[in-house]
């Protein structure tokens, strides 16, 4: 037994942000290109270390997002995604990262700042496939963020936020297909949507079609939590077809 006093290990605290949006009917994630070592020139999530011991963690996430991408952080609702602390995740030492998630429509092009050499939107499926070199364990964090977003579409009315004030069921289905990464049977999707009371409501007008009957228009209903939920079917890759 030793009488040496216990010394707490040196652990650095960081934040990382998974920001998702739809662009051209495809799920995209916001990435920066690192301008400094380690992983210089690799893609990474926006984020960084706390400025000082008294900085609030969520405030640090807002600050890093603003500094590295120049996005208006006040328009985003951040939720905590998870804590990532594997001992070897960062070559600079023991670093624990608190990750945040936001998914929102109509997000603008970012502008790189501070230690980011570039910033931009990347297709999520391209990122998760391993085609891009990512720093640290950010591919794992992105995968967790995408899965959280997919679950949110099952249990909430979030998908309607990516449609216009009025929309067709086909347009709503396109949102689900983009986020879930699978093709959906239109008839089954229509039945599920109509079975979920308060999810969408008729808009009272119809869009004129060149041929055939006019498409029915809908708007977001009063329900924000879906019951029964829009459970994902067994995955069928969009790239592979059915």
PDB file of C-alpha atoms in Angstrom:
ATOM      1  CA  UNK A   1       0.000   0.000   0.000  1.00  0.00           C
ATOM      2  CA  UNK A   2       1.300   3.444  -0.901  1.00  0.00           C
ATOM      3  CA  UNK A   3       0.819   6.746   0.872  1.00  0.00           C
ATOM      4  CA  UNK A   4       1.149   8.773  -2.356  1.00  0.00           C
ATOM      5  CA  UNK A   5      -1.870  11.064  -2.801  1.00  0.00           C
ATOM      6  CA  UNK A   6      -4.247  10.214  -5.618  1.00  0.00           C
ATOM      7  CA  UNK A   7      -3.857  12.476  -8.630  1.00  0.00           C
ATOM      8  CA  UNK A   8      -6.823  12.681 -10.994  1.00  0.00           C
ATOM      9  CA  UNK A   9      -6.047  11.859 -14.636  1.00  0.00           C
ATOM     10  CA  UNK A  10      -5.777  14.697 -17.126  1.00  0.00           C
ATOM     11  CA  UNK A  11      -8.878  14.571 -19.291  1.00  0.00           C
ATOM     12  CA  UNK A  12      -9.783  17.200 -21.882  1.00  0.00           C
ATOM     13  CA  UNK A  13     -13.419  17.959 -22.676  1.00  0.00           C
ATOM     14  CA  UNK A  14     -14.560  18.730 -26.219  1.00  0.00           C
ATOM     15  CA  UNK A  15     -17.787  19.124 -28.171  1.00  0.00           C
ATOM     16  CA  UNK A  16     -18.709  17.830 -31.638  1.00  0.00           C
ATOM     17  CA  UNK A  17     -21.787  18.705 -33.705  1.00  0.00           C
ATOM     18  CA  UNK A  18     -23.761  16.548 -36.129  1.00  0.00           C
ATOM     19  CA  UNK A  19     -25.826  18.977 -38.227  1.00  0.00           C
ATOM     20  CA  UNK A  20     -28.131  17.318 -40.768  1.00  0.00           C
ATOM     21  CA  UNK A  21     -30.313  18.751 -43.513  1.00  0.00           C
ATOM     22  CA  UNK A  22     -31.858  17.769 -46.843  1.00  0.00           C
ATOM     23  CA  UNK A  23     -30.375  19.156 -50.044  1.00  0.00           C
ATOM     24  CA  UNK A  24     -31.656  18.053 -53.447  1.00  0.00           C
ATOM     25  CA  UNK A  25     -33.790  15.383 -51.731  1.00  0.00           C
ATOM     26  CA  UNK A  26     -30.716  13.804 -50.127  1.00  0.00           C
ATOM     27  CA  UNK A  27     -29.589  13.738 -46.495  1.00  0.00           C
ATOM     28  CA  UNK A  28     -26.448  15.816 -45.935  1.00  0.00           C
ATOM     29  CA  UNK A  29     -24.141  16.308 -42.943  1.00  0.00           C
ATOM     30  CA  UNK A  30     -22.100  19.426 -42.218  1.00  0.00           C
ATOM     31  CA  UNK A  31     -18.342  18.794 -42.232  1.00  0.00           C
ATOM     32  CA  UNK A  32     -15.247  20.969 -41.984  1.00  0.00           C
ATOM     33  CA  UNK A  33     -11.824  20.255 -43.415  1.00  0.00           C
ATOM     34  CA  UNK A  34      -9.231  20.443 -40.669  1.00  0.00           C
ATOM     35  CA  UNK A  35      -6.537  23.059 -41.155  1.00  0.00           C
ATOM     36  CA  UNK A  36      -4.293  21.832 -38.329  1.00  0.00           C
ATOM     37  CA  UNK A  37      -2.825  18.592 -37.014  1.00  0.00           C
ATOM     38  CA  UNK A  38      -3.809  15.999 -36.064  1.00  0.00           C
ATOM     39  CA  UNK A  39      -5.663  14.814 -39.184  1.00  0.00           C
ATOM     40  CA  UNK A  40      -4.794  17.955 -41.140  1.00  0.00           C
ATOM     41  CA  UNK A  41      -6.824  18.139 -44.403  1.00  0.00           C
ATOM     42  CA  UNK A  42      -9.190  15.381 -43.238  1.00  0.00           C
ATOM     43  CA  UNK A  43     -12.920  15.967 -42.929  1.00  0.00           C
ATOM     44  CA  UNK A  44     -14.309  16.313 -39.419  1.00  0.00           C
ATOM     45  CA  UNK A  45     -17.377  17.402 -37.542  1.00  0.00           C
ATOM     46  CA  UNK A  46     -17.470  21.027 -36.380  1.00  0.00           C
ATOM     47  CA  UNK A  47     -16.317  21.181 -32.776  1.00  0.00           C
ATOM     48  CA  UNK A  48     -13.471  21.769 -30.404  1.00  0.00           C
ATOM     49  CA  UNK A  49     -12.346  22.126 -26.824  1.00  0.00           C
ATOM     50  CA  UNK A  50     -13.960  24.207 -24.108  1.00  0.00           C
ATOM     51  CA  UNK A  51     -12.475  27.699 -23.954  1.00  0.00           C
ATOM     52  CA  UNK A  52     -12.071  27.586 -20.175  1.00  0.00           C
ATOM     53  CA  UNK A  53     -13.164  25.553 -17.175  1.00  0.00           C
ATOM     54  CA  UNK A  54     -16.189  27.783 -16.556  1.00  0.00           C
ATOM     55  CA  UNK A  55     -17.682  27.511 -20.058  1.00  0.00           C
ATOM     56  CA  UNK A  56     -21.047  25.756 -20.272  1.00  0.00           C
ATOM     57  CA  UNK A  57     -20.872  22.690 -22.534  1.00  0.00           C
ATOM     58  CA  UNK A  58     -23.899  23.610 -24.656  1.00  0.00           C
ATOM     59  CA  UNK A  59     -22.598  27.166 -24.953  1.00  0.00           C
ATOM     60  CA  UNK A  60     -19.306  25.736 -26.178  1.00  0.00           C
ATOM     61  CA  UNK A  61     -21.173  23.760 -28.849  1.00  0.00           C
ATOM     62  CA  UNK A  62     -22.938  26.910 -30.069  1.00  0.00           C
ATOM     63  CA  UNK A  63     -19.656  28.839 -30.058  1.00  0.00           C
ATOM     64  CA  UNK A  64     -17.736  26.199 -32.010  1.00  0.00           C
ATOM     65  CA  UNK A  65     -20.486  25.875 -34.624  1.00  0.00           C
ATOM     66  CA  UNK A  66     -20.549  29.640 -35.110  1.00  0.00           C
ATOM     67  CA  UNK A  67     -16.761  29.989 -35.230  1.00  0.00           C
ATOM     68  CA  UNK A  68     -16.080  27.096 -37.608  1.00  0.00           C
ATOM     69  CA  UNK A  69     -19.067  27.398 -39.982  1.00  0.00           C
ATOM     70  CA  UNK A  70     -20.601  30.862 -39.433  1.00  0.00           C
ATOM     71  CA  UNK A  71     -24.081  29.318 -39.225  1.00  0.00           C
ATOM     72  CA  UNK A  72     -26.742  31.177 -37.257  1.00  0.00           C
ATOM     73  CA  UNK A  73     -26.772  28.968 -34.181  1.00  0.00           C
ATOM     74  CA  UNK A  74     -29.923  30.623 -32.828  1.00  0.00           C
ATOM     75  CA  UNK A  75     -31.956  28.970 -35.585  1.00  0.00           C
ATOM     76  CA  UNK A  76     -30.881  25.469 -34.558  1.00  0.00           C
ATOM     77  CA  UNK A  77     -32.226  23.377 -31.722  1.00  0.00           C
ATOM     78  CA  UNK A  78     -29.341  21.269 -30.416  1.00  0.00           C
ATOM     79  CA  UNK A  79     -29.954  18.069 -28.496  1.00  0.00           C
ATOM     80  CA  UNK A  80     -27.307  15.967 -26.809  1.00  0.00           C
ATOM     81  CA  UNK A  81     -26.497  12.917 -28.901  1.00  0.00           C
ATOM     82  CA  UNK A  82     -23.990  11.088 -26.738  1.00  0.00           C
ATOM     83  CA  UNK A  83     -20.639  11.088 -24.966  1.00  0.00           C
ATOM     84  CA  UNK A  84     -17.599   9.577 -26.700  1.00  0.00           C
ATOM     85  CA  UNK A  85     -14.568   8.779 -24.598  1.00  0.00           C
ATOM     86  CA  UNK A  86     -12.619   5.792 -25.894  1.00  0.00           C
ATOM     87  CA  UNK A  87      -9.047   6.214 -24.577  1.00  0.00           C
ATOM     88  CA  UNK A  88      -7.426   6.129 -28.022  1.00  0.00           C
ATOM     89  CA  UNK A  89      -9.870   8.314 -29.921  1.00  0.00           C
ATOM     90  CA  UNK A  90      -7.545  11.350 -30.014  1.00  0.00           C
ATOM     91  CA  UNK A  91      -3.741  11.183 -30.436  1.00  0.00           C
ATOM     92  CA  UNK A  92      -3.326  14.369 -28.359  1.00  0.00           C
ATOM     93  CA  UNK A  93      -4.326  12.618 -25.145  1.00  0.00           C
ATOM     94  CA  UNK A  94      -7.426  11.541 -23.268  1.00  0.00           C
ATOM     95  CA  UNK A  95     -10.261  13.543 -24.818  1.00  0.00           C
ATOM     96  CA  UNK A  96     -13.933  13.065 -23.996  1.00  0.00           C
ATOM     97  CA  UNK A  97     -16.367  14.597 -26.471  1.00  0.00           C
ATOM     98  CA  UNK A  98     -19.983  15.540 -25.865  1.00  0.00           C
ATOM     99  CA  UNK A  99     -21.771  15.297 -29.230  1.00  0.00           C
ATOM    100  CA  UNK A 100     -24.832  17.314 -30.194  1.00  0.00           C
ATOM    101  CA  UNK A 101     -27.358  16.772 -32.983  1.00  0.00           C
ATOM    102  CA  UNK A 102     -29.531  19.143 -34.973  1.00  0.00           C
ATOM    103  CA  UNK A 103     -31.646  18.346 -38.025  1.00  0.00           C
ATOM    104  CA  UNK A 104     -33.315  21.236 -39.785  1.00  0.00           C
ATOM    105  CA  UNK A 105     -34.528  22.264 -43.253  1.00  0.00           C
ATOM    106  CA  UNK A 106     -33.216  25.010 -45.535  1.00  0.00           C
ATOM    107  CA  UNK A 107     -29.821  25.476 -43.908  1.00  0.00           C
ATOM    108  CA  UNK A 108     -27.472  27.798 -45.839  1.00  0.00           C
ATOM    109  CA  UNK A 109     -23.979  27.210 -47.144  1.00  0.00           C
ATOM    110  CA  UNK A 110     -21.444  27.462 -44.287  1.00  0.00           C
ATOM    111  CA  UNK A 111     -18.321  29.627 -44.229  1.00  0.00           C
ATOM    112  CA  UNK A 112     -15.141  28.169 -42.740  1.00  0.00           C
ATOM    113  CA  UNK A 113     -13.509  29.949 -39.824  1.00  0.00           C
ATOM    114  CA  UNK A 114     -10.913  29.588 -37.027  1.00  0.00           C
ATOM    115  CA  UNK A 115      -8.919  26.358 -37.575  1.00  0.00           C
ATOM    116  CA  UNK A 116     -11.221  24.978 -40.289  1.00  0.00           C
ATOM    117  CA  UNK A 117      -9.733  25.180 -43.792  1.00  0.00           C
ATOM    118  CA  UNK A 118     -13.114  24.625 -45.429  1.00  0.00           C
ATOM    119  CA  UNK A 119     -16.706  23.831 -44.526  1.00  0.00           C
ATOM    120  CA  UNK A 120     -19.525  22.327 -46.548  1.00  0.00           C
ATOM    121  CA  UNK A 121     -22.390  19.869 -46.825  1.00  0.00           C
ATOM    122  CA  UNK A 122     -21.562  16.260 -47.678  1.00  0.00           C
ATOM    123  CA  UNK A 123     -24.052  13.502 -48.595  1.00  0.00           C
ATOM    124  CA  UNK A 124     -24.527  11.373 -45.486  1.00  0.00           C
ATOM    125  CA  UNK A 125     -24.494   8.072 -47.374  1.00  0.00           C
ATOM    126  CA  UNK A 126     -21.181   9.086 -49.008  1.00  0.00           C
ATOM    127  CA  UNK A 127     -19.727   9.873 -45.585  1.00  0.00           C
ATOM    128  CA  UNK A 128     -20.935   6.673 -43.928  1.00  0.00           C
ATOM    129  CA  UNK A 129     -19.718   4.467 -46.775  1.00  0.00           C
ATOM    130  CA  UNK A 130     -16.101   5.285 -45.928  1.00  0.00           C
ATOM    131  CA  UNK A 131     -15.395   7.173 -49.162  1.00  0.00           C
ATOM    132  CA  UNK A 132     -14.231  10.234 -47.206  1.00  0.00           C
ATOM    133  CA  UNK A 133     -11.327  10.254 -44.766  1.00  0.00           C
ATOM    134  CA  UNK A 134     -12.722  11.386 -41.424  1.00  0.00           C
ATOM    135  CA  UNK A 135     -10.802  12.486 -38.356  1.00  0.00           C
ATOM    136  CA  UNK A 136     -10.991  10.795 -34.950  1.00  0.00           C
ATOM    137  CA  UNK A 137     -14.105   8.637 -34.413  1.00  0.00           C
ATOM    138  CA  UNK A 138     -16.364  11.043 -36.259  1.00  0.00           C
ATOM    139  CA  UNK A 139     -17.771   8.428 -38.633  1.00  0.00           C
ATOM    140  CA  UNK A 140     -19.160   6.586 -35.619  1.00  0.00           C
ATOM    141  CA  UNK A 141     -20.635   9.805 -34.218  1.00  0.00           C
ATOM    142  CA  UNK A 142     -22.233  10.638 -37.578  1.00  0.00           C
ATOM    143  CA  UNK A 143     -23.681   7.125 -37.825  1.00  0.00           C
ATOM    144  CA  UNK A 144     -25.238   7.566 -34.377  1.00  0.00           C
ATOM    145  CA  UNK A 145     -26.611  10.965 -35.395  1.00  0.00           C
ATOM    146  CA  UNK A 146     -28.157   9.664 -38.609  1.00  0.00           C
ATOM    147  CA  UNK A 147     -29.760   6.786 -36.733  1.00  0.00           C
ATOM    148  CA  UNK A 148     -31.172   9.212 -34.149  1.00  0.00           C
ATOM    149  CA  UNK A 149     -32.636  11.306 -36.978  1.00  0.00           C
ATOM    150  CA  UNK A 150     -34.202   8.213 -38.546  1.00  0.00           C
ATOM    151  CA  UNK A 151     -35.813   7.264 -35.255  1.00  0.00           C
ATOM    152  CA  UNK A 152     -37.105  10.825 -34.825  1.00  0.00           C
ATOM    153  CA  UNK A 153     -38.953  10.488 -38.137  1.00  0.00           C
ATOM    154  CA  UNK A 154     -40.569   7.298 -36.865  1.00  0.00           C
ATOM    155  CA  UNK A 155     -41.944   8.888 -33.709  1.00  0.00           C
ATOM    156  CA  UNK A 156     -42.379  12.591 -34.511  1.00  0.00           C
ATOM    157  CA  UNK A 157     -43.842  14.831 -37.204  1.00  0.00           C
ATOM    158  CA  UNK A 158     -40.382  16.231 -38.015  1.00  0.00           C
ATOM    159  CA  UNK A 159     -40.644  15.216 -41.687  1.00  0.00           C
ATOM    160  CA  UNK A 160     -43.332  17.825 -42.359  1.00  0.00           C
ATOM    161  CA  UNK A 161     -40.797  20.576 -41.545  1.00  0.00           C
ATOM    162  CA  UNK A 162     -38.913  19.625 -44.712  1.00  0.00           C
ATOM    163  CA  UNK A 163     -41.990  20.131 -46.889  1.00  0.00           C
ATOM    164  CA  UNK A 164     -43.600  23.383 -47.941  1.00  0.00           C
ATOM    165  CA  UNK A 165     -46.632  24.903 -46.204  1.00  0.00           C
ATOM    166  CA  UNK A 166     -48.704  22.510 -48.309  1.00  0.00           C
ATOM    167  CA  UNK A 167     -47.427  19.295 -49.828  1.00  0.00           C
ATOM    168  CA  UNK A 168     -48.434  16.031 -51.431  1.00  0.00           C
ATOM    169  CA  UNK A 169     -48.027  12.669 -49.758  1.00  0.00           C
ATOM    170  CA  UNK A 170     -45.449  11.853 -52.430  1.00  0.00           C
ATOM    171  CA  UNK A 171     -43.375  14.855 -51.325  1.00  0.00           C
ATOM    172  CA  UNK A 172     -43.638  13.705 -47.713  1.00  0.00           C
ATOM    173  CA  UNK A 173     -42.597  10.214 -48.764  1.00  0.00           C
ATOM    174  CA  UNK A 174     -39.526  11.682 -50.479  1.00  0.00           C
ATOM    175  CA  UNK A 175     -38.408  13.105 -47.123  1.00  0.00           C
ATOM    176  CA  UNK A 176     -38.748   9.730 -45.411  1.00  0.00           C
ATOM    177  CA  UNK A 177     -36.863   7.991 -48.203  1.00  0.00           C
ATOM    178  CA  UNK A 178     -34.037  10.536 -48.059  1.00  0.00           C
ATOM    179  CA  UNK A 179     -33.549  10.268 -44.291  1.00  0.00           C
ATOM    180  CA  UNK A 180     -34.180   6.542 -43.961  1.00  0.00           C
ATOM    181  CA  UNK A 181     -32.101   5.705 -47.055  1.00  0.00           C
ATOM    182  CA  UNK A 182     -34.639   3.211 -48.384  1.00  0.00           C
ATOM    183  CA  UNK A 183     -37.397   3.080 -50.966  1.00  0.00           C
ATOM    184  CA  UNK A 184     -40.963   2.942 -49.694  1.00  0.00           C
ATOM    185  CA  UNK A 185     -44.023   1.401 -51.274  1.00  0.00           C
ATOM    186  CA  UNK A 186     -46.356   4.343 -52.037  1.00  0.00           C
ATOM    187  CA  UNK A 187     -49.531   2.473 -51.114  1.00  0.00           C
ATOM    188  CA  UNK A 188     -48.204   1.249 -47.785  1.00  0.00           C
ATOM    189  CA  UNK A 189     -46.825   4.694 -46.997  1.00  0.00           C
ATOM    190  CA  UNK A 190     -50.175   6.331 -47.781  1.00  0.00           C
ATOM    191  CA  UNK A 191     -51.996   3.906 -45.485  1.00  0.00           C
ATOM    192  CA  UNK A 192     -49.549   4.479 -42.616  1.00  0.00           C
ATOM    193  CA  UNK A 193     -49.784   8.254 -42.915  1.00  0.00           C
ATOM    194  CA  UNK A 194     -53.573   8.233 -43.013  1.00  0.00           C
ATOM    195  CA  UNK A 195     -53.732   5.844 -40.036  1.00  0.00           C
ATOM    196  CA  UNK A 196     -51.754   8.283 -37.847  1.00  0.00           C
ATOM    197  CA  UNK A 197     -54.426  10.714 -36.721  1.00  0.00           C
ATOM    198  CA  UNK A 198     -53.375  14.365 -36.627  1.00  0.00           C
ATOM    199  CA  UNK A 199     -50.091  13.813 -38.499  1.00  0.00           C
ATOM    200  CA  UNK A 200     -51.256  15.627 -41.630  1.00  0.00           C
ATOM    201  CA  UNK A 201     -54.563  17.254 -42.521  1.00  0.00           C
ATOM    202  CA  UNK A 202     -56.145  18.134 -45.880  1.00  0.00           C
ATOM    203  CA  UNK A 203     -55.138  21.604 -47.073  1.00  0.00           C
ATOM    204  CA  UNK A 204     -58.474  22.175 -48.775  1.00  0.00           C
ATOM    205  CA  UNK A 205     -57.039  22.795 -52.238  1.00  0.00           C
ATOM    206  CA  UNK A 206     -55.669  20.672 -55.042  1.00  0.00           C
ATOM    207  CA  UNK A 207     -52.785  21.254 -57.376  1.00  0.00           C
ATOM    208  CA  UNK A 208     -53.653  21.050 -61.055  1.00  0.00           C
ATOM    209  CA  UNK A 209     -52.004  18.202 -62.886  1.00  0.00           C
ATOM    210  CA  UNK A 210     -51.090  18.118 -66.582  1.00  0.00           C
ATOM    211  CA  UNK A 211     -52.569  14.656 -66.900  1.00  0.00           C
ATOM    212  CA  UNK A 212     -54.770  12.611 -64.601  1.00  0.00           C
ATOM    213  CA  UNK A 213     -56.450  13.763 -61.426  1.00  0.00           C
ATOM    214  CA  UNK A 214     -55.094  16.716 -59.422  1.00  0.00           C
ATOM    215  CA  UNK A 215     -52.895  15.688 -56.514  1.00  0.00           C
ATOM    216  CA  UNK A 216     -54.335  16.205 -53.037  1.00  0.00           C
ATOM    217  CA  UNK A 217     -52.555  18.712 -50.852  1.00  0.00           C
ATOM    218  CA  UNK A 218     -51.929  18.446 -47.122  1.00  0.00           C
ATOM    219  CA  UNK A 219     -50.358  20.486 -44.359  1.00  0.00           C
ATOM    220  CA  UNK A 220     -48.811  19.572 -41.018  1.00  0.00           C
ATOM    221  CA  UNK A 221     -51.394  18.528 -38.461  1.00  0.00           C
ATOM    222  CA  UNK A 222     -51.531  19.314 -34.752  1.00  0.00           C
ATOM    223  CA  UNK A 223     -49.836  16.105 -33.606  1.00  0.00           C
ATOM    224  CA  UNK A 224     -46.094  16.300 -32.976  1.00  0.00           C
ATOM    225  CA  UNK A 225     -45.693  12.806 -31.489  1.00  0.00           C
ATOM    226  CA  UNK A 226     -46.882  10.082 -33.851  1.00  0.00           C
ATOM    227  CA  UNK A 227     -49.025   7.212 -32.617  1.00  0.00           C
ATOM    228  CA  UNK A 228     -48.910   4.691 -34.061  1.00  0.00           C
ATOM    229  CA  UNK A 229     -45.334   5.499 -35.103  1.00  0.00           C
ATOM    230  CA  UNK A 230     -44.144   5.377 -38.709  1.00  0.00           C
ATOM    231  CA  UNK A 231     -42.021   2.256 -38.240  1.00  0.00           C
ATOM    232  CA  UNK A 232     -39.334   1.717 -40.868  1.00  0.00           C
ATOM    233  CA  UNK A 233     -39.790  -1.328 -43.074  1.00  0.00           C
ATOM    234  CA  UNK A 234     -36.958  -3.763 -43.700  1.00  0.00           C
ATOM    235  CA  UNK A 235     -34.259  -1.777 -45.507  1.00  0.00           C
ATOM    236  CA  UNK A 236     -33.992  -1.921 -49.279  1.00  0.00           C
ATOM    237  CA  UNK A 237     -31.120   0.229 -50.522  1.00  0.00           C
ATOM    238  CA  UNK A 238     -32.064   3.093 -52.838  1.00  0.00           C
ATOM    239  CA  UNK A 239     -28.859   2.434 -54.793  1.00  0.00           C
ATOM    240  CA  UNK A 240     -29.606  -1.249 -55.161  1.00  0.00           C
ATOM    241  CA  UNK A 241     -33.288  -0.934 -55.982  1.00  0.00           C
ATOM    242  CA  UNK A 242     -35.864  -3.547 -55.228  1.00  0.00           C
TER     243      UNK A 242
END
